[in-house]
Amino acid sequence: MARLSRTLLPTLKDPPADAEAVSHKLLVRAGMVRQMGSGLWTWLPAGWRTHRKVEAIIREELDRIGAQELSMPVLQPAELWQATGRYDIDELFKLEDRKGSPMVLAMTHEECVTGHMAREVRSYRDLPRIVYQFQVKERDEPRPRAGVLRTREFVMKDAYSFDRDSEGLEHSYGLCVEAYDRIFDRTGLRWYRVESDVGMMGGSGAHEYMAPCAAGEDTIAIAPDYAANLEVASALPQGFERPPALEGPEAVDTPGLKTVEEVSAALGLDPGALIKSVPVVTDSGDFILVLVRGDHQVNQVKLANALGEASRPAREDEIAGKLGPPGFIGPVGAEVRIVKDEAISGGGLVTGANRPDAHLRGVEPGRDFEYEQMDVRTVVRGDLTESGDEITLEPAIEVANIFKLGTRYSEPLGATYLDPDGREQPIVMGSYGIGPARIVAAAAEQLSDEHGLVWPADIAPWQVHLVSLAKAGEEATEVADRLYGELTDAGMEVLYDDRDAGPGQKLTDAELLGCPLRVVVGRRGLAEGIFEVSERGTGVDHKVPVEQGSDAIIALAGDRA
RNA sequence: CGGGGCGUGGCGCAGCCUGGUAGCGCGCACCGUUCGGGUCGGUGAGGCCCCCGGUUCGAAUCCGGGCGCCCCGACCA
C-alpha cells in the first residue's frame, strides 16, 4: 500500500528560495505540502496523513467529553453575518450567487451554528450541548506567511458549547480545557495554555494554547506558575535606582533632549525614574494622557481593555494647545484626563515640563497631579509574578484558542430557550478552535534537526520507514518484501522504500521525512543476520535479529508511541 | 495599508547595467558504470524569458502599465 516507488512523495534537495521558517522549508522539502498561491496550500499524501492523525487525536478527545461531530457549509448567505455585525470584517470573503444574492465564505461558524440552535433549541431540557466539526475556514489575510502557519484557507476544528447559564458555560469550558490539555499532550508538542485577550469575539474570558518556537507570531510571558499572552500579561515591575524626592517639581533645562534615553543619560538617572507621557485619542474621541515608566511601553491591548475602548496615538494637531511639544510632554499642570500605569510609584520622578527644552524633576504622582491608575504597560523579561518568580518571554505559535462567548451571538441571532419557570433566556455559548495545520507546523518547528523532520510517534505520517538497500533480484529484496508484508499485516503503518535508488538518497530521504523508526534491510545487516533499526530523533540504534523480525520492530514502535 | 525584494525549462540560479534571437547546476529520459550516506561517464528531452503596450531593423535586456510571489512593519475571528 505504501511502496515509495508508487507514492507521491516529491522530496527536494533544496528548500524553496522564498522560505524562511523551518517548518516551511522542511514540510516542502519532505514532500508533504505544496503551495498553490499566496496563503493557499495543497497537502500532499504524506502531509495529509499527519494532518489526519492530528484530527484523529482531536476527535477522540472531544468525543470523550461528549461532544458531537457535525458539518456545516463554508458557503453561506450573508444575512446571518449582517445580523451579528461581522459582515464588515475585511478578512471576510464576500461574493454573490448567480441570482445576485450576497454570500460569504465562512471564516468561522458561530453565525451558522447559532442560527441552527436558535431554531432547534426550545427548552432548558435541550441544554447543554457541545458540537464540533472539521471544516475549511476562509480568511482574506492581509499577509499570509511562513508556509502553512498563516494561510487564507485552512481546516479548523471548531467546537461550540451551548448552556443555560454562565455556570453551565464554566462547566463546558472546563471540559474543553481538559480535552485540549490531553490533545496537546498527545501531539507531543511543547505547549502552554495562556490567558489571552478576548479580542473582537467579545465574551468574558479566553485562553490560547501556544506552542513555543522561533517562527511564532505571538509572544508569551512564562513563569513556573504563570503563563499569559504578552498582550494581556501582568506582573510586578523590577526596581530601579530611585533619585531623591524633592519638596516639589523643579525645572531642569534639557535642550533638544526628547527621548527617554537622552534625558536619562543627561541627568544621570535610571530610565525607570522617568515618566513617559503618551497622548492618545480613544474611538469615542476622548483625549487621554497615558503615563508609563520610562523603561516601559504602553500595551495597546491592555489599554483598550482598561479603558473599555480602543485608542490611537494622538496627532500633533490634537496635542497642540493642550500639552507641550512632543518630547517635553508631562502630566504636571496638564488639564487633560490622565491615566497612570500602576508600575509608576513614589516621588523623585522626571517628566516633561510641557514647554520646549525643559523637564521637571522631583515629580510625585498624587501630590503634583491627579490621575486614574490602571495596568496598561507591556510586561518585560525579568518582571516578577506574585509568587516572586521571574518572567521569561518566548515567541510562540497559537495552535488553539477557547472563548467564553456568553450571549454575544445568541442574542443577535435570537437563540433562546425557556427556563423551568417558562421565561425566555438567551443561550450561553463558548467557542473552541484548533488549527491542525498549525500543530503540524509547530511540531516541525519544535522537533526538527539538521537532517530533517522528527515526528512524534502519534502524528508521524508512518510509524516505520522501511529502507531496502538491495537491488532488484538480490536476496535482500525478498527479505525486505517479506518484512514489509508481515508488518503491514500486523497493522503497522509502513512506508517501504523499494525504489531503485542509491543508499545515500534513500537514507537522507528517510531522515528528511522523519518517521519514528527507520528499518534498514541490506546486505551488510543480513550478513550479521540482523535488521538495523534506528530511532529518529534519539539516535538510538537497535540490531534486530532477522528471525525476530516484525515482532521486535512492532515492540519498538510500541515503545516509541 | 507603508517599506523592501523577486518573477528566465520541474527546483535553485546566471544573463539585463552596455539590445543581436538563452545558459549553468540539480532533477528528468535512455545507455553504460557504481551500489551502506544524495556514484561516475555519455547521449538526450524540456523554456509563451509573468502579462499587455511602447521604443527599435532587432527586446529576457530599454520605457510605461498591469499581475503574481516573498520578506519587514501595521493588521490578525
mmCIF file of C-alpha atoms in Angstrom, chain A residues 118-408:
data_model
loop_
_atom_site.group_PDB
_atom_site.id
_atom_site.type_symbol
_atom_site.label_atom_id
_atom_site.label_comp_id
_atom_site.label_asym_id
_atom_site.label_seq_id
_atom_site.Cartn_x
_atom_site.Cartn_y
_atom_site.Cartn_z
ATOM 1 C CA ALA A 118 -31.895 29.247 17.592
ATOM 2 C CA ARG A 119 -34.279 27.047 15.613
ATOM 3 C CA GLU A 120 -33.732 23.715 17.312
ATOM 4 C CA VAL A 121 -33.358 24.519 20.996
ATOM 5 C CA ARG A 122 -36.598 25.378 22.804
ATOM 6 C CA SER A 123 -36.344 24.136 26.363
ATOM 7 C CA TYR A 124 -33.752 24.116 29.104
ATOM 8 C CA ARG A 125 -34.038 20.350 28.694
ATOM 9 C CA ASP A 126 -32.288 20.729 25.291
ATOM 10 C CA LEU A 127 -29.196 22.089 27.015
ATOM 11 C CA PRO A 128 -26.277 21.705 27.425
ATOM 12 C CA ARG A 129 -24.853 20.613 24.093
ATOM 13 C CA ILE A 130 -21.351 20.629 22.619
ATOM 14 C CA VAL A 131 -20.918 20.192 18.861
ATOM 15 C CA TYR A 132 -17.845 20.357 16.671
ATOM 16 C CA GLN A 133 -16.658 19.990 13.104
ATOM 17 C CA PHE A 134 -13.546 19.894 10.994
ATOM 18 C CA GLN A 135 -14.192 22.415 8.285
ATOM 19 C CA VAL A 136 -12.343 24.704 5.962
ATOM 20 C CA LYS A 137 -12.143 28.333 7.017
ATOM 21 C CA GLU A 138 -11.592 31.148 4.529
ATOM 22 C CA ARG A 139 -9.923 34.354 5.584
ATOM 23 C CA ASP A 140 -8.606 37.062 3.299
ATOM 24 C CA GLU A 141 -5.495 37.609 5.385
ATOM 25 C CA PRO A 142 -3.625 40.852 4.675
ATOM 26 C CA ARG A 143 -0.391 38.942 4.764
ATOM 27 C CA PRO A 144 -0.184 35.151 4.627
ATOM 28 C CA ARG A 145 3.222 33.984 5.792
ATOM 29 C CA ALA A 146 5.589 31.255 6.924
ATOM 30 C CA GLY A 147 4.319 28.447 4.729
ATOM 31 C CA VAL A 148 1.439 26.676 6.340
ATOM 32 C CA LEU A 149 1.480 28.785 9.516
ATOM 33 C CA ARG A 150 -0.716 31.649 8.369
ATOM 34 C CA THR A 151 -2.868 30.835 5.354
ATOM 35 C CA ARG A 152 -6.002 32.153 3.737
ATOM 36 C CA GLU A 153 -7.693 28.768 3.686
ATOM 37 C CA PHE A 154 -7.232 26.132 6.363
ATOM 38 C CA VAL A 155 -9.040 23.367 8.161
ATOM 39 C CA MET A 156 -10.148 24.272 11.645
ATOM 40 C CA LYS A 157 -11.652 22.096 14.275
ATOM 41 C CA ASP A 158 -14.234 24.415 15.733
ATOM 42 C CA ALA A 159 -16.428 23.442 18.654
ATOM 43 C CA TYR A 160 -19.321 25.292 20.235
ATOM 44 C CA SER A 161 -20.912 24.822 23.626
ATOM 45 C CA PHE A 162 -24.473 25.811 24.485
ATOM 46 C CA ASP A 163 -25.516 26.184 28.097
ATOM 47 C CA ARG A 164 -28.378 27.501 30.174
ATOM 48 C CA ASP A 165 -26.288 29.949 32.174
ATOM 49 C CA SER A 166 -22.767 31.049 32.969
ATOM 50 C CA GLU A 167 -22.315 28.230 35.481
ATOM 51 C CA GLY A 168 -23.099 25.779 32.746
ATOM 52 C CA LEU A 169 -20.629 27.580 30.476
ATOM 53 C CA GLU A 170 -17.938 27.282 33.125
ATOM 54 C CA HIS A 171 -18.549 23.544 33.221
ATOM 55 C CA SER A 172 -18.458 23.135 29.432
ATOM 56 C CA TYR A 173 -15.399 25.349 29.223
ATOM 57 C CA GLY A 174 -13.706 23.198 31.847
ATOM 58 C CA LEU A 175 -14.487 20.043 29.884
ATOM 59 C CA CYS A 176 -12.932 21.565 26.782
ATOM 60 C CA VAL A 177 -9.856 22.628 28.721
ATOM 61 C CA GLU A 178 -9.449 19.017 29.885
ATOM 62 C CA ALA A 179 -9.884 17.703 26.369
ATOM 63 C CA TYR A 180 -7.488 20.266 24.909
ATOM 64 C CA ASP A 181 -4.837 19.584 27.527
ATOM 65 C CA ARG A 182 -4.990 15.889 26.641
ATOM 66 C CA ILE A 183 -4.941 16.641 22.917
ATOM 67 C CA PHE A 184 -1.784 18.707 23.143
ATOM 68 C CA ASP A 185 -0.062 16.213 25.404
ATOM 69 C CA ARG A 186 -0.796 13.537 22.835
ATOM 70 C CA THR A 187 0.548 15.561 19.903
ATOM 71 C CA GLY A 188 3.982 15.556 21.515
ATOM 72 C CA LEU A 189 4.309 19.332 21.328
ATOM 73 C CA ARG A 190 5.758 21.572 23.983
ATOM 74 C CA TRP A 191 2.788 23.800 24.785
ATOM 75 C CA TYR A 192 1.317 26.317 27.212
ATOM 76 C CA ARG A 193 -2.231 27.289 27.973
ATOM 77 C CA VAL A 194 -2.149 31.055 28.405
ATOM 78 C CA GLU A 195 -4.592 33.766 29.313
ATOM 79 C CA SER A 196 -5.486 35.737 26.208
ATOM 80 C CA ASP A 197 -7.314 38.785 25.024
ATOM 81 C CA VAL A 198 -10.973 38.275 24.210
ATOM 82 C CA GLY A 199 -10.490 40.480 21.167
ATOM 83 C CA MET A 200 -13.302 41.108 18.722
ATOM 84 C CA MET A 201 -15.042 37.897 19.773
ATOM 85 C CA GLY A 202 -16.303 39.593 22.874
ATOM 86 C CA GLY A 203 -17.161 37.492 25.871
ATOM 87 C CA SER A 204 -15.928 37.031 29.372
ATOM 88 C CA GLY A 205 -12.747 35.006 29.222
ATOM 89 C CA ALA A 206 -10.349 33.303 26.860
ATOM 90 C CA HIS A 207 -7.272 31.154 26.708
ATOM 91 C CA GLU A 208 -4.876 30.286 23.943
ATOM 92 C CA TYR A 209 -2.806 27.170 23.520
ATOM 93 C CA MET A 210 0.662 28.227 22.499
ATOM 94 C CA ALA A 211 3.500 26.152 21.066
ATOM 95 C CA PRO A 212 6.816 27.931 21.602
ATOM 96 C CA CYS A 213 9.026 28.147 18.528
ATOM 97 C CA ALA A 214 11.125 30.632 16.593
ATOM 98 C CA ALA A 215 8.555 31.185 13.835
ATOM 99 C CA GLY A 216 5.860 32.125 16.348
ATOM 100 C CA GLU A 217 3.932 35.320 15.680
ATOM 101 C CA ASP A 218 2.931 35.844 19.291
ATOM 102 C CA THR A 219 4.943 36.313 22.443
ATOM 103 C CA ILE A 220 4.077 34.572 25.661
ATOM 104 C CA ALA A 221 5.109 35.515 29.199
ATOM 105 C CA ILE A 222 6.057 32.424 31.144
ATOM 106 C CA ALA A 223 6.956 31.654 34.757
ATOM 107 C CA PRO A 224 6.674 28.440 36.784
ATOM 108 C CA ASP A 225 3.109 29.181 37.832
ATOM 109 C CA TYR A 226 2.207 31.794 35.238
ATOM 110 C CA ALA A 227 1.505 31.843 31.505
ATOM 111 C CA ALA A 228 -0.110 34.629 29.519
ATOM 112 C CA ASN A 229 -0.071 36.156 26.085
ATOM 113 C CA LEU A 230 2.166 39.226 26.256
ATOM 114 C CA GLU A 231 -0.847 41.213 25.028
ATOM 115 C CA VAL A 232 -2.532 40.740 28.396
ATOM 116 C CA ALA A 233 0.306 39.686 30.717
ATOM 117 C CA SER A 234 0.525 41.408 34.047
ATOM 118 C CA ALA A 235 3.403 41.373 36.520
ATOM 119 C CA LEU A 236 5.254 43.233 39.263
ATOM 120 C CA PRO A 237 7.811 45.675 37.844
ATOM 121 C CA GLN A 238 11.515 45.486 38.530
ATOM 122 C CA GLY A 239 13.103 48.120 40.747
ATOM 123 C CA PHE A 240 15.443 50.901 39.644
ATOM 124 C CA GLU A 241 17.795 53.332 41.227
ATOM 125 C CA ARG A 242 15.439 55.978 42.606
ATOM 126 C CA PRO A 243 16.537 59.612 42.728
ATOM 127 C CA PRO A 244 15.869 61.551 45.976
ATOM 128 C CA ALA A 245 12.415 63.055 46.450
ATOM 129 C CA LEU A 246 12.041 66.830 46.387
ATOM 130 C CA GLU A 247 9.630 69.245 48.059
ATOM 131 C CA GLY A 248 8.094 69.997 44.693
ATOM 132 C CA PRO A 249 8.754 69.764 40.962
ATOM 133 C CA GLU A 250 11.889 71.564 39.843
ATOM 134 C CA ALA A 251 12.513 72.552 36.234
ATOM 135 C CA VAL A 252 15.711 71.467 34.522
ATOM 136 C CA ASP A 253 16.946 72.596 31.128
ATOM 137 C CA THR A 254 17.028 69.754 28.639
ATOM 138 C CA PRO A 255 17.630 71.481 25.329
ATOM 139 C CA GLY A 256 16.862 69.179 22.421
ATOM 140 C CA LEU A 257 16.592 66.101 24.628
ATOM 141 C CA LYS A 258 13.396 64.397 23.564
ATOM 142 C CA THR A 259 13.795 60.696 24.200
ATOM 143 C CA VAL A 260 13.867 58.781 27.451
ATOM 144 C CA GLU A 261 17.394 57.629 26.629
ATOM 145 C CA GLU A 262 18.647 61.169 26.035
ATOM 146 C CA VAL A 263 17.061 62.640 29.135
ATOM 147 C CA SER A 264 18.033 59.824 31.490
ATOM 148 C CA ALA A 265 21.596 59.891 30.197
ATOM 149 C CA ALA A 266 21.870 63.669 30.522
ATOM 150 C CA LEU A 267 20.515 63.672 34.067
ATOM 151 C CA GLY A 268 22.432 60.557 35.075
ATOM 152 C CA LEU A 269 19.235 58.743 36.009
ATOM 153 C CA ASP A 270 17.851 55.280 35.517
ATOM 154 C CA PRO A 271 15.275 55.310 32.680
ATOM 155 C CA GLY A 272 12.809 53.910 35.224
ATOM 156 C CA ALA A 273 12.975 57.233 37.066
ATOM 157 C CA LEU A 274 11.352 58.932 34.088
ATOM 158 C CA ILE A 275 7.669 59.071 33.298
ATOM 159 C CA LYS A 276 6.839 58.513 29.634
ATOM 160 C CA SER A 277 3.788 60.554 28.657
ATOM 161 C CA VAL A 278 1.791 59.211 25.714
ATOM 162 C CA PRO A 279 -1.205 61.232 24.469
ATOM 163 C CA VAL A 280 -3.905 59.078 22.885
ATOM 164 C CA VAL A 281 -7.350 59.599 21.444
ATOM 165 C CA THR A 282 -9.974 56.923 22.016
ATOM 166 C CA ASP A 283 -12.521 55.690 19.482
ATOM 167 C CA SER A 284 -15.150 57.834 21.165
ATOM 168 C CA GLY A 285 -12.900 60.892 20.887
ATOM 169 C CA ASP A 286 -11.669 61.056 24.468
ATOM 170 C CA PHE A 287 -8.226 62.691 24.800
ATOM 171 C CA ILE A 288 -6.130 60.903 27.416
ATOM 172 C CA LEU A 289 -2.544 61.293 28.589
ATOM 173 C CA VAL A 290 -1.258 57.799 29.352
ATOM 174 C CA LEU A 291 1.734 57.560 31.683
ATOM 175 C CA VAL A 292 4.112 54.624 31.886
ATOM 176 C CA ARG A 293 7.532 54.267 33.400
ATOM 177 C CA GLY A 294 10.392 55.408 31.152
ATOM 178 C CA ASP A 295 11.643 51.858 30.745
ATOM 179 C CA HIS A 296 8.173 50.529 29.898
ATOM 180 C CA GLN A 297 5.893 50.523 26.849
ATOM 181 C CA VAL A 298 2.188 51.200 26.589
ATOM 182 C CA ASN A 299 0.345 47.985 25.780
ATOM 183 C CA GLN A 300 -2.450 48.825 23.323
ATOM 184 C CA VAL A 301 -4.480 45.720 24.135
ATOM 185 C CA LYS A 302 -4.309 46.202 27.899
ATOM 186 C CA LEU A 303 -5.053 49.892 27.468
ATOM 187 C CA ALA A 304 -8.113 49.105 25.370
ATOM 188 C CA ASN A 305 -9.325 46.599 27.933
ATOM 189 C CA ALA A 306 -8.724 49.035 30.806
ATOM 190 C CA LEU A 307 -10.467 51.924 29.033
ATOM 191 C CA GLY A 308 -13.229 49.825 27.566
ATOM 192 C CA GLU A 309 -12.446 51.082 24.068
ATOM 193 C CA ALA A 310 -9.592 51.171 21.602
ATOM 194 C CA SER A 311 -7.348 54.185 21.144
ATOM 195 C CA ARG A 312 -4.656 55.515 18.862
ATOM 196 C CA PRO A 313 -1.715 57.856 19.376
ATOM 197 C CA ALA A 314 -2.843 61.486 19.270
ATOM 198 C CA ARG A 315 -1.750 63.584 16.305
ATOM 199 C CA GLU A 316 0.353 66.683 16.817
ATOM 200 C CA ASP A 317 -2.533 68.986 15.942
ATOM 201 C CA GLU A 318 -4.639 67.302 18.617
ATOM 202 C CA ILE A 319 -1.885 67.732 21.195
ATOM 203 C CA ALA A 320 -1.179 71.362 20.395
ATOM 204 C CA GLY A 321 -2.760 73.730 22.899
ATOM 205 C CA LYS A 322 -3.331 71.000 25.479
ATOM 206 C CA LEU A 323 0.220 69.871 26.201
ATOM 207 C CA GLY A 324 3.824 70.820 25.482
ATOM 208 C CA PRO A 325 5.654 69.847 22.290
ATOM 209 C CA PRO A 326 6.473 66.184 21.648
ATOM 210 C CA GLY A 327 9.434 65.120 23.734
ATOM 211 C CA PHE A 328 8.555 67.526 26.530
ATOM 212 C CA ILE A 329 5.043 66.391 27.402
ATOM 213 C CA GLY A 330 4.193 65.767 31.039
ATOM 214 C CA PRO A 331 1.248 65.440 33.411
ATOM 215 C CA VAL A 332 2.044 68.322 35.772
ATOM 216 C CA GLY A 333 -0.355 71.180 35.131
ATOM 217 C CA ALA A 334 -1.952 69.373 32.203
ATOM 218 C CA GLU A 335 -5.697 69.869 32.046
ATOM 219 C CA VAL A 336 -6.500 66.560 30.421
ATOM 220 C CA ARG A 337 -7.638 63.146 31.605
ATOM 221 C CA ILE A 338 -4.604 61.277 32.968
ATOM 222 C CA VAL A 339 -4.223 57.503 33.183
ATOM 223 C CA LYS A 340 -1.175 56.404 35.163
ATOM 224 C CA ASP A 341 0.229 52.896 34.884
ATOM 225 C CA GLU A 342 0.376 51.158 38.234
ATOM 226 C CA ALA A 343 4.096 50.481 37.886
ATOM 227 C CA ILE A 344 4.747 54.187 38.441
ATOM 228 C CA SER A 345 5.083 54.893 42.143
ATOM 229 C CA GLY A 346 6.777 57.139 44.667
ATOM 230 C CA GLY A 347 8.392 60.515 44.124
ATOM 231 C CA GLY A 348 11.550 61.984 42.694
ATOM 232 C CA LEU A 349 10.453 61.236 39.142
ATOM 233 C CA VAL A 350 11.184 63.130 35.939
ATOM 234 C CA THR A 351 8.596 64.234 33.391
ATOM 235 C CA GLY A 352 8.325 66.660 30.517
ATOM 236 C CA ALA A 353 7.629 70.256 31.570
ATOM 237 C CA ASN A 354 5.056 70.929 28.814
ATOM 238 C CA ARG A 355 7.307 73.591 27.343
ATOM 239 C CA PRO A 356 10.214 73.302 24.920
ATOM 240 C CA ASP A 357 13.633 72.170 26.134
ATOM 241 C CA ALA A 358 12.676 71.561 29.770
ATOM 242 C CA HIS A 359 11.763 68.696 32.058
ATOM 243 C CA LEU A 360 10.639 68.584 35.682
ATOM 244 C CA ARG A 361 12.339 66.536 38.351
ATOM 245 C CA GLY A 362 11.156 65.602 41.815
ATOM 246 C CA VAL A 363 7.686 64.876 40.468
ATOM 247 C CA GLU A 364 5.338 62.806 42.613
ATOM 248 C CA PRO A 365 2.017 61.455 41.319
ATOM 249 C CA GLY A 366 -0.905 62.452 43.516
ATOM 250 C CA ARG A 367 0.905 65.386 45.040
ATOM 251 C CA ASP A 368 1.735 67.045 41.724
ATOM 252 C CA PHE A 369 -1.079 65.790 39.507
ATOM 253 C CA GLU A 370 -4.324 63.838 39.702
ATOM 254 C CA TYR A 371 -4.691 60.532 37.885
ATOM 255 C CA GLU A 372 -6.648 57.360 37.343
ATOM 256 C CA GLN A 373 -4.495 54.278 37.934
ATOM 257 C CA MET A 374 -4.637 51.307 35.566
ATOM 258 C CA ASP A 375 -2.433 48.431 34.437
ATOM 259 C CA VAL A 376 -1.567 49.397 30.879
ATOM 260 C CA ARG A 377 2.078 48.505 30.349
ATOM 261 C CA THR A 378 3.710 45.650 28.495
ATOM 262 C CA VAL A 379 5.474 43.197 30.781
ATOM 263 C CA VAL A 380 9.218 42.859 30.227
ATOM 264 C CA ARG A 381 11.580 39.967 30.797
ATOM 265 C CA GLY A 382 12.626 39.726 34.437
ATOM 266 C CA ASP A 383 9.414 41.152 35.887
ATOM 267 C CA LEU A 384 8.110 39.139 38.819
ATOM 268 C CA THR A 385 4.950 37.141 39.307
ATOM 269 C CA GLU A 386 3.038 37.466 42.554
ATOM 270 C CA SER A 387 4.853 34.427 43.879
ATOM 271 C CA GLY A 388 8.164 36.082 43.090
ATOM 272 C CA ASP A 389 9.227 34.140 40.014
ATOM 273 C CA GLU A 390 10.945 35.847 37.118
ATOM 274 C CA ILE A 391 9.024 36.041 33.887
ATOM 275 C CA THR A 392 10.608 34.965 30.619
ATOM 276 C CA LEU A 393 9.326 35.822 27.147
ATOM 277 C CA GLU A 394 9.124 33.335 24.290
ATOM 278 C CA PRO A 395 7.827 33.540 20.723
ATOM 279 C CA ALA A 396 5.056 31.030 20.136
ATOM 280 C CA ILE A 397 2.507 29.799 17.598
ATOM 281 C CA GLU A 398 -1.130 29.974 18.578
ATOM 282 C CA VAL A 399 -2.344 26.431 17.937
ATOM 283 C CA ALA A 400 -5.747 26.735 19.589
ATOM 284 C CA ASN A 401 -7.971 29.194 21.354
ATOM 285 C CA ILE A 402 -11.016 28.936 23.537
ATOM 286 C CA PHE A 403 -13.526 31.677 24.332
ATOM 287 C CA LYS A 404 -16.340 32.137 26.769
ATOM 288 C CA LEU A 405 -18.638 33.854 24.303
ATOM 289 C CA GLY A 406 -21.576 34.365 26.592
ATOM 290 C CA THR A 407 -24.518 35.740 24.628
ATOM 291 C CA ARG A 408 -22.512 37.651 22.002
#
